[in-house]
Coordinates of N, CA, C and O and ligand atoms in Angstrom, one line a residue:
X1 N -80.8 -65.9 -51.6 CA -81.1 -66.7 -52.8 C -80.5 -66.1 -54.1 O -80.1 -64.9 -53.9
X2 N -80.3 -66.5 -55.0 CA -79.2 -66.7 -56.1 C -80.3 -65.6 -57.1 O -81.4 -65.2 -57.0
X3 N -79.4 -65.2 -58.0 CA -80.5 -64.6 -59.5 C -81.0 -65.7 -60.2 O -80.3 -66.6 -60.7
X4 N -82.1 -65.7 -60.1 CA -83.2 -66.5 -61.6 C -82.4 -66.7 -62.8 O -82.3 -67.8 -63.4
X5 N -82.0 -65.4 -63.1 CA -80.7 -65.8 -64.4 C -80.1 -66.4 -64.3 O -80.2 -67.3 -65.2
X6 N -79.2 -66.7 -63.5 CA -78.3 -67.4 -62.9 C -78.5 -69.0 -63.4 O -77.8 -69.7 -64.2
X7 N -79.6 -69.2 -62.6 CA -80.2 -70.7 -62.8 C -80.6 -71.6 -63.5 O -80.5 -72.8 -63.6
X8 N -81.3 -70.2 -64.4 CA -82.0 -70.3 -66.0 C -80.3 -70.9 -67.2 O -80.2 -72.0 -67.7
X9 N -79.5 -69.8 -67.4 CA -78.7 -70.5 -67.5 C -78.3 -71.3 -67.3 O -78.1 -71.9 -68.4
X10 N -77.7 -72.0 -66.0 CA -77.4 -73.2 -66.0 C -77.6 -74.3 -66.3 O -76.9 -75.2 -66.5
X11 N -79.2 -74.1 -66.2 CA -79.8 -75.1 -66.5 C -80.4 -75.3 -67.7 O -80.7 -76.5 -68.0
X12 N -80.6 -74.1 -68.6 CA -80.8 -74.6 -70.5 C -79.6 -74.1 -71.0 O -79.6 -74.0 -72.2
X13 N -78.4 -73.6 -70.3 CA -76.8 -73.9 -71.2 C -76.9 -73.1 -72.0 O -76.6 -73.4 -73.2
X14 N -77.3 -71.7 -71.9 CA -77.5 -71.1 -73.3 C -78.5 -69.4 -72.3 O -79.3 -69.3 -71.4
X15 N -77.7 -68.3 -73.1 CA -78.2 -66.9 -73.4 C -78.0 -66.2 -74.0 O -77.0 -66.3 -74.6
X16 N -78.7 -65.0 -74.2 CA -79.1 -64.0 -74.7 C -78.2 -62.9 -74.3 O -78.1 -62.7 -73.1
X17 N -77.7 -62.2 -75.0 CA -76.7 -60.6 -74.1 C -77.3 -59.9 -75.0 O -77.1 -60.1 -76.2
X18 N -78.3 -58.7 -74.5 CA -78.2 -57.2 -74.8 C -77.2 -56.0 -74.6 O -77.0 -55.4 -73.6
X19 N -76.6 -55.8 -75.9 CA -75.3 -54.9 -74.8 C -76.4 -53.3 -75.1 O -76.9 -52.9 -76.1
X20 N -76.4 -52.8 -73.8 CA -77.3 -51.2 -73.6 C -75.9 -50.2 -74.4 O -74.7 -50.4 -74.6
X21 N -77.0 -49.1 -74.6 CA -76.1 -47.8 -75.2 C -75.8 -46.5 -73.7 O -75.4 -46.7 -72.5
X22 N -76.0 -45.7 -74.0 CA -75.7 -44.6 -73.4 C -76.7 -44.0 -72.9 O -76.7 -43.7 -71.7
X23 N -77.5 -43.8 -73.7 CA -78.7 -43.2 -73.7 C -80.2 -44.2 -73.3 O -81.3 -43.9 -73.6
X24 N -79.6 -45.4 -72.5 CA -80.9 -45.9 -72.5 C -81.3 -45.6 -70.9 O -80.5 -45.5 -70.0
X25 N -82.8 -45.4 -70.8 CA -83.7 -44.8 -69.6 C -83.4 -45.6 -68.1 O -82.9 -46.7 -68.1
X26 N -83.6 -45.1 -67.3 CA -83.1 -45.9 -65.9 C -84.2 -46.7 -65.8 O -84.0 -47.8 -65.2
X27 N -85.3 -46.4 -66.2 CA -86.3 -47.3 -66.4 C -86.4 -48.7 -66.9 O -87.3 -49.5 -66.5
X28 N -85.6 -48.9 -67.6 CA -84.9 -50.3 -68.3 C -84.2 -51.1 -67.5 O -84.4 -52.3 -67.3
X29 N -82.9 -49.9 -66.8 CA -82.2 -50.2 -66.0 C -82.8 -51.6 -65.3 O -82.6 -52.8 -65.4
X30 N -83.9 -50.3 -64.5 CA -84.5 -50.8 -63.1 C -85.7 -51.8 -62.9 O -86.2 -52.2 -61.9
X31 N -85.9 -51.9 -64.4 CA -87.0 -53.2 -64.5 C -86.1 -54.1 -64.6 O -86.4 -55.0 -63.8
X32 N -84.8 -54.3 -65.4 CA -84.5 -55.6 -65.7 C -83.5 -56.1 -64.4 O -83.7 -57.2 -63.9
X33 N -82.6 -55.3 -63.7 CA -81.4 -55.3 -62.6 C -82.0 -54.9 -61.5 O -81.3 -55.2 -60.6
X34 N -83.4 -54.1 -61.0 CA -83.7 -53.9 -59.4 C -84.8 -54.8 -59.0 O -85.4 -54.6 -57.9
X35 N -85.2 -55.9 -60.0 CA -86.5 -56.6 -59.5 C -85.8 -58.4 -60.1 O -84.8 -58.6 -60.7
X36 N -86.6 -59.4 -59.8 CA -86.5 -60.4 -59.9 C -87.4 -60.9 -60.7 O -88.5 -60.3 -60.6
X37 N -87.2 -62.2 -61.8 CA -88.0 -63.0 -62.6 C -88.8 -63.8 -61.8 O -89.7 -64.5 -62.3
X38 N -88.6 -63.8 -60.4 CA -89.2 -64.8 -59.3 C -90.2 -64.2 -58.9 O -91.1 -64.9 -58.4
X39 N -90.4 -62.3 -59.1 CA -91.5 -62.0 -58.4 C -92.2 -61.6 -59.9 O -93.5 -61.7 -59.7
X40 N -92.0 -61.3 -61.3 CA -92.2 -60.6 -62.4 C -92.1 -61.2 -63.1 O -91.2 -62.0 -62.9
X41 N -92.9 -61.2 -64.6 CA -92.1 -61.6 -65.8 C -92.0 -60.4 -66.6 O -92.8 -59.6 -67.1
X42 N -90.5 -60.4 -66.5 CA -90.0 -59.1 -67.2 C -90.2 -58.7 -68.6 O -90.4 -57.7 -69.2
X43 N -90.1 -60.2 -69.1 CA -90.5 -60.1 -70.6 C -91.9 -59.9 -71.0 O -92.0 -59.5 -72.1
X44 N -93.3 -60.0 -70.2 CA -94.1 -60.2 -70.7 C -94.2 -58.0 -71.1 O -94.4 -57.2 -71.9
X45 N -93.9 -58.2 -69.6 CA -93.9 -56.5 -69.5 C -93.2 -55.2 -69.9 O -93.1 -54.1 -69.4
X46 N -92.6 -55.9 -71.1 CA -91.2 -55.4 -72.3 C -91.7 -55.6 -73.2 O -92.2 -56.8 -73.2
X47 N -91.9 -54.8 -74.4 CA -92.6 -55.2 -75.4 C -91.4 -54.8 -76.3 O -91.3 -55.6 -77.2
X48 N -90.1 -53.7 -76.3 CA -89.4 -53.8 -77.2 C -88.1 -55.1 -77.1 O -87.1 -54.9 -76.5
X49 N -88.5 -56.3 -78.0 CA -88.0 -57.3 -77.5 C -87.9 -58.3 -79.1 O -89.0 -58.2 -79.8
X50 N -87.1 -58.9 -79.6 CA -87.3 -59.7 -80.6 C -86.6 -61.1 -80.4 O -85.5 -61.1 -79.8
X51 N -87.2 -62.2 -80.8 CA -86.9 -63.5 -80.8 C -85.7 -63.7 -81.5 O -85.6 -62.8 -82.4
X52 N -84.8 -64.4 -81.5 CA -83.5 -64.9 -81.9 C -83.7 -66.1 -82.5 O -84.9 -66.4 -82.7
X53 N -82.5 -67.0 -82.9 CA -82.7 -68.2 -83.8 C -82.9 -69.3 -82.3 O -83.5 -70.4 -82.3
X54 N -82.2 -68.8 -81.4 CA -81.9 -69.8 -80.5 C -83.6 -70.1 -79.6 O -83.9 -71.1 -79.0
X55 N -84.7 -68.9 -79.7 CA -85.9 -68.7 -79.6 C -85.7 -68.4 -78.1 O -86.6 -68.4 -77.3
X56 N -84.5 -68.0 -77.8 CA -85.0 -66.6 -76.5 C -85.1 -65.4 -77.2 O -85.0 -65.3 -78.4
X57 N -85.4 -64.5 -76.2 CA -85.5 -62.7 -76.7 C -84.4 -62.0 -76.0 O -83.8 -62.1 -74.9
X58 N -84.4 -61.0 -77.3 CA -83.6 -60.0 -76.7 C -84.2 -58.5 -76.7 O -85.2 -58.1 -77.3
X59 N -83.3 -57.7 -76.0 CA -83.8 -56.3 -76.3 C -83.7 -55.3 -77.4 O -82.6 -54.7 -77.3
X60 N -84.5 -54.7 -78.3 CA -84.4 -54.1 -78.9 C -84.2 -52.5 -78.9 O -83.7 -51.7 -79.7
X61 N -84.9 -52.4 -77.6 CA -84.6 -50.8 -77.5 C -83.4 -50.6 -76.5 O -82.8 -51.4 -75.7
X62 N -83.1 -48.7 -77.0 CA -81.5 -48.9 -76.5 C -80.1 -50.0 -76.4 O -79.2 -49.7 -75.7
X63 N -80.0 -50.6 -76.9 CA -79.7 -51.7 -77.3 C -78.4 -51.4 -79.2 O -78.6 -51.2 -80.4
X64 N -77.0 -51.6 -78.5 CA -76.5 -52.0 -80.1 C -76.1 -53.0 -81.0 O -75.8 -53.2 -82.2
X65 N -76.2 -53.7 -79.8 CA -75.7 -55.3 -80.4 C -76.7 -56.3 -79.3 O -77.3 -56.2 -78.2
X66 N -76.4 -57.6 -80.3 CA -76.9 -58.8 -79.3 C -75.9 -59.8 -79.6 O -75.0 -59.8 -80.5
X67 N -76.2 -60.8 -78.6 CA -75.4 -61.9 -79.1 C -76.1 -63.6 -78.8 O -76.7 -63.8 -77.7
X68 N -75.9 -64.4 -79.4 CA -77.1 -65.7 -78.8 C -75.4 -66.6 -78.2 O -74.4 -66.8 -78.9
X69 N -75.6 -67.0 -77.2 CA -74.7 -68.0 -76.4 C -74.8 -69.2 -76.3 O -75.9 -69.5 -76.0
X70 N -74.0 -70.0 -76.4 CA -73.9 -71.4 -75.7 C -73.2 -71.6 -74.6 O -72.2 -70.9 -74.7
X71 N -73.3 -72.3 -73.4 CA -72.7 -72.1 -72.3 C -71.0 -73.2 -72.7 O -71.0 -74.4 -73.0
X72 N -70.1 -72.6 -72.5 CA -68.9 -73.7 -72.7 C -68.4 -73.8 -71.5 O -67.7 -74.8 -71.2
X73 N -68.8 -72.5 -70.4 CA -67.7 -73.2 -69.7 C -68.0 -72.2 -68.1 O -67.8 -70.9 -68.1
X74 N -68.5 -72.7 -66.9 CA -68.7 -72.0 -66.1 C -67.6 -71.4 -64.7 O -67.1 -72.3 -64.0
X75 N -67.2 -70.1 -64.4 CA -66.3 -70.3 -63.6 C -66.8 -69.4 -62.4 O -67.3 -68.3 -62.6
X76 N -66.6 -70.0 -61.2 CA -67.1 -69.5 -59.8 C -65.8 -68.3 -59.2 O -64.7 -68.7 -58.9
X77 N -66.0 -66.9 -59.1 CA -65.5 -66.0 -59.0 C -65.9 -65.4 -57.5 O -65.6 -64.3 -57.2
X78 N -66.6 -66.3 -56.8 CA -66.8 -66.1 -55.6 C -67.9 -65.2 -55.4 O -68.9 -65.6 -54.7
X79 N -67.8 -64.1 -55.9 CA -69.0 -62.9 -55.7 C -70.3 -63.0 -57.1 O -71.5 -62.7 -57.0
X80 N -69.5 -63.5 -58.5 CA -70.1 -63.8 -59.5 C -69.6 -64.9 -60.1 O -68.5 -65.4 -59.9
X81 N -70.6 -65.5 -60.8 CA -70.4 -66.9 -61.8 C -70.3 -65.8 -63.2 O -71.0 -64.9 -63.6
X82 N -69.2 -66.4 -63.5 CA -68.7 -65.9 -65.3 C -69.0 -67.0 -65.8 O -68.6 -68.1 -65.3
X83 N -69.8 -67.0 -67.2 CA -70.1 -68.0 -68.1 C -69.5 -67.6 -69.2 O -69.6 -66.4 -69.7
X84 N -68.8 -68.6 -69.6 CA -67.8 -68.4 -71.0 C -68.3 -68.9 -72.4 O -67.9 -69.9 -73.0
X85 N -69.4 -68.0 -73.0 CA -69.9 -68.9 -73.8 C -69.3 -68.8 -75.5 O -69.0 -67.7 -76.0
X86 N -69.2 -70.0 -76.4 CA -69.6 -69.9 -78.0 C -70.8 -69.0 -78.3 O -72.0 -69.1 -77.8
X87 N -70.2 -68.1 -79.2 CA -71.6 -66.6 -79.6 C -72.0 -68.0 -80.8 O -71.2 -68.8 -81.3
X88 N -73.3 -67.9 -81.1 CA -74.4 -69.0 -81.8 C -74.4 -67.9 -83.0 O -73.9 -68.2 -84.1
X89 N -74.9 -66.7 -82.7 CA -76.0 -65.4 -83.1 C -75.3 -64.0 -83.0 O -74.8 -63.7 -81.9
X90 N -75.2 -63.3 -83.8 CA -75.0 -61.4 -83.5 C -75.4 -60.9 -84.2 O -75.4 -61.3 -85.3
X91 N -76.0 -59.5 -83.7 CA -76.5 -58.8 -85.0 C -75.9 -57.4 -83.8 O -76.0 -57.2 -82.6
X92 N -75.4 -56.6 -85.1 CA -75.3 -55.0 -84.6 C -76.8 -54.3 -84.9 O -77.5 -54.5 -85.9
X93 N -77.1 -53.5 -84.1 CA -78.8 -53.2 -83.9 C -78.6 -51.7 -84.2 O -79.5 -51.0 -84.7
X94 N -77.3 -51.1 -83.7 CA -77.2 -49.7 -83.8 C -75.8 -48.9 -83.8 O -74.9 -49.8 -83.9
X95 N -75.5 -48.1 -83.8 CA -74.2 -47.4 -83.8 C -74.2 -46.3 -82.5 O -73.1 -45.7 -82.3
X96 N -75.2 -46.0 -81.7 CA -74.8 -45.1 -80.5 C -74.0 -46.1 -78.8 O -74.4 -47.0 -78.1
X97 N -72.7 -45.1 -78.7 CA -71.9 -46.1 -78.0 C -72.5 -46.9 -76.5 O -73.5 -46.6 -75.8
X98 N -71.9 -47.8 -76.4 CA -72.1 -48.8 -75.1 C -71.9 -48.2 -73.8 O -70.9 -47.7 -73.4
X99 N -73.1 -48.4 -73.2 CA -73.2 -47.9 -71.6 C -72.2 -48.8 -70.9 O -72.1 -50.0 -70.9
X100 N -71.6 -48.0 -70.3 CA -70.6 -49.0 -69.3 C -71.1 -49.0 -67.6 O -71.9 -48.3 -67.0
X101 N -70.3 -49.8 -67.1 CA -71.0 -49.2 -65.4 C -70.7 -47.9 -65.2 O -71.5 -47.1 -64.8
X102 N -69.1 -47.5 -65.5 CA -69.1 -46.1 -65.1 C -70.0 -44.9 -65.6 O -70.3 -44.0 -64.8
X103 N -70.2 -45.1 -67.2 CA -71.3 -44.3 -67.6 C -72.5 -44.2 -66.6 O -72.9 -43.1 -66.3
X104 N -73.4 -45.8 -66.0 CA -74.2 -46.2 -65.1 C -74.4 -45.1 -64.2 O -75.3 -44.3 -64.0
X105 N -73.3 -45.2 -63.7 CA -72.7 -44.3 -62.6 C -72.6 -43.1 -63.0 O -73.6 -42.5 -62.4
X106 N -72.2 -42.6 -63.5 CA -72.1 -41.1 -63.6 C -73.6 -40.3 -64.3 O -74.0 -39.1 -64.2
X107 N -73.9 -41.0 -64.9 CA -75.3 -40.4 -65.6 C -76.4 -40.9 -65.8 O -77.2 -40.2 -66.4
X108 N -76.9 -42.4 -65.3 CA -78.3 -42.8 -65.2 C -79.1 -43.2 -64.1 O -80.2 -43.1 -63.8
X109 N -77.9 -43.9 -63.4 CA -78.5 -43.7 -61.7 C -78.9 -42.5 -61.1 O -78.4 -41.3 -61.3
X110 N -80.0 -42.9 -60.4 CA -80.5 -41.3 -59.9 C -79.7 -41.1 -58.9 O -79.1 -42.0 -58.2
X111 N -79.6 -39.3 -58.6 CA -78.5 -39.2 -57.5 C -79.9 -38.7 -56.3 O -80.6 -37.8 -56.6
X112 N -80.0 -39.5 -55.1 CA -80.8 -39.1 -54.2 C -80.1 -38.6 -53.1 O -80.7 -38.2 -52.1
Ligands
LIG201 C1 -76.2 -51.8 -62.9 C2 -76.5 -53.1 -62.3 C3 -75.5 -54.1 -62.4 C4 -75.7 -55.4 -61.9 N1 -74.8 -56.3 -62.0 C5 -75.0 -57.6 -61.5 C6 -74.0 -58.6 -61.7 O1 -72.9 -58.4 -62.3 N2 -74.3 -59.8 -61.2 C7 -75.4 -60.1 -60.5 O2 -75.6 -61.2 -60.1 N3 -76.4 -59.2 -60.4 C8 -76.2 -57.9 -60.8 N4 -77.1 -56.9 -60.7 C9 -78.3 -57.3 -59.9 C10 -79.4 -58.1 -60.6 O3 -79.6 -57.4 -61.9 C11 -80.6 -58.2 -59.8 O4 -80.3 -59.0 -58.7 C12 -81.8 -58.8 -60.5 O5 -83.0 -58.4 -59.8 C13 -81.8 -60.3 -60.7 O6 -82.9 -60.7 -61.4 P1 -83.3 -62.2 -61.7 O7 -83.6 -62.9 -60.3 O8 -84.5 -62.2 -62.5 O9 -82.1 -62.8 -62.4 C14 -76.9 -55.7 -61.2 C15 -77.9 -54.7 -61.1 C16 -77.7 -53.4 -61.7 C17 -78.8 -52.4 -61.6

């Protein structure tokens, strides 16, 4: 079965991007990316979170930027759907740099 995001999008044309920093907890990680909105609501159980104009939320902690979307344009990439959206909304939240996957990788994933 598909991500919940996935769907949600599609179907109200419109999101929310938290871009994460460096320093944010795997705990964040692994509430928002190791579990499903199908079994959780993630937001209720996030409290650093603030409403936008578009009246989704976004993240505030760890977090340096956001941005509010409109969906323009969907393209099927076989393993992922890329959505191309008009930014509505942005606000810069902070100045410590952007977690990348590799950062992911090399320093917040736990090594078992
Ligand atoms: C570091 C990381 C990166 C991920 N990247 C993607 C991705 O690019 N596309 C995707 O569909 N899922 C990705 N996932 C998995 C989803 O976050 C995961 O399936 C999530 O539980 C989906 O939740 P939802 O059903 O509420 O949308 C990633 C997870 C992690 C931890």
């Amino acid at each position: 079965m598909g991500n919940l995001t996935r769907e949600i999008i599609e179907s109200t044309g419109q999101f929310n991007l938290s871009v994460l920093t460096e320093n944010v907890p795997f705990e964040t990680i692994r509430h928002f990316g190791m579990q499903s909105g199908r079994d959780v609501d993630k937001f209720q159980a996030f409290s650093a979170t603030k409403r936008s104009h578009n009246g989704l939320l976004y993240v505030t902690d760890s977090t340096n930027a956001m941005f509010s979307c409109k969906v323009l344009e969907k393209v099927n990439l076989g393993s992922h759907m890329m959505f191309i959206g008009e930014v509505t909304e942005s606000k810069v939240l902070g100045k410590d740099a952007s977690c990348t996957y590799a950062h992911y990788h090399k320093a917040i994933k736990p090594k078992f």
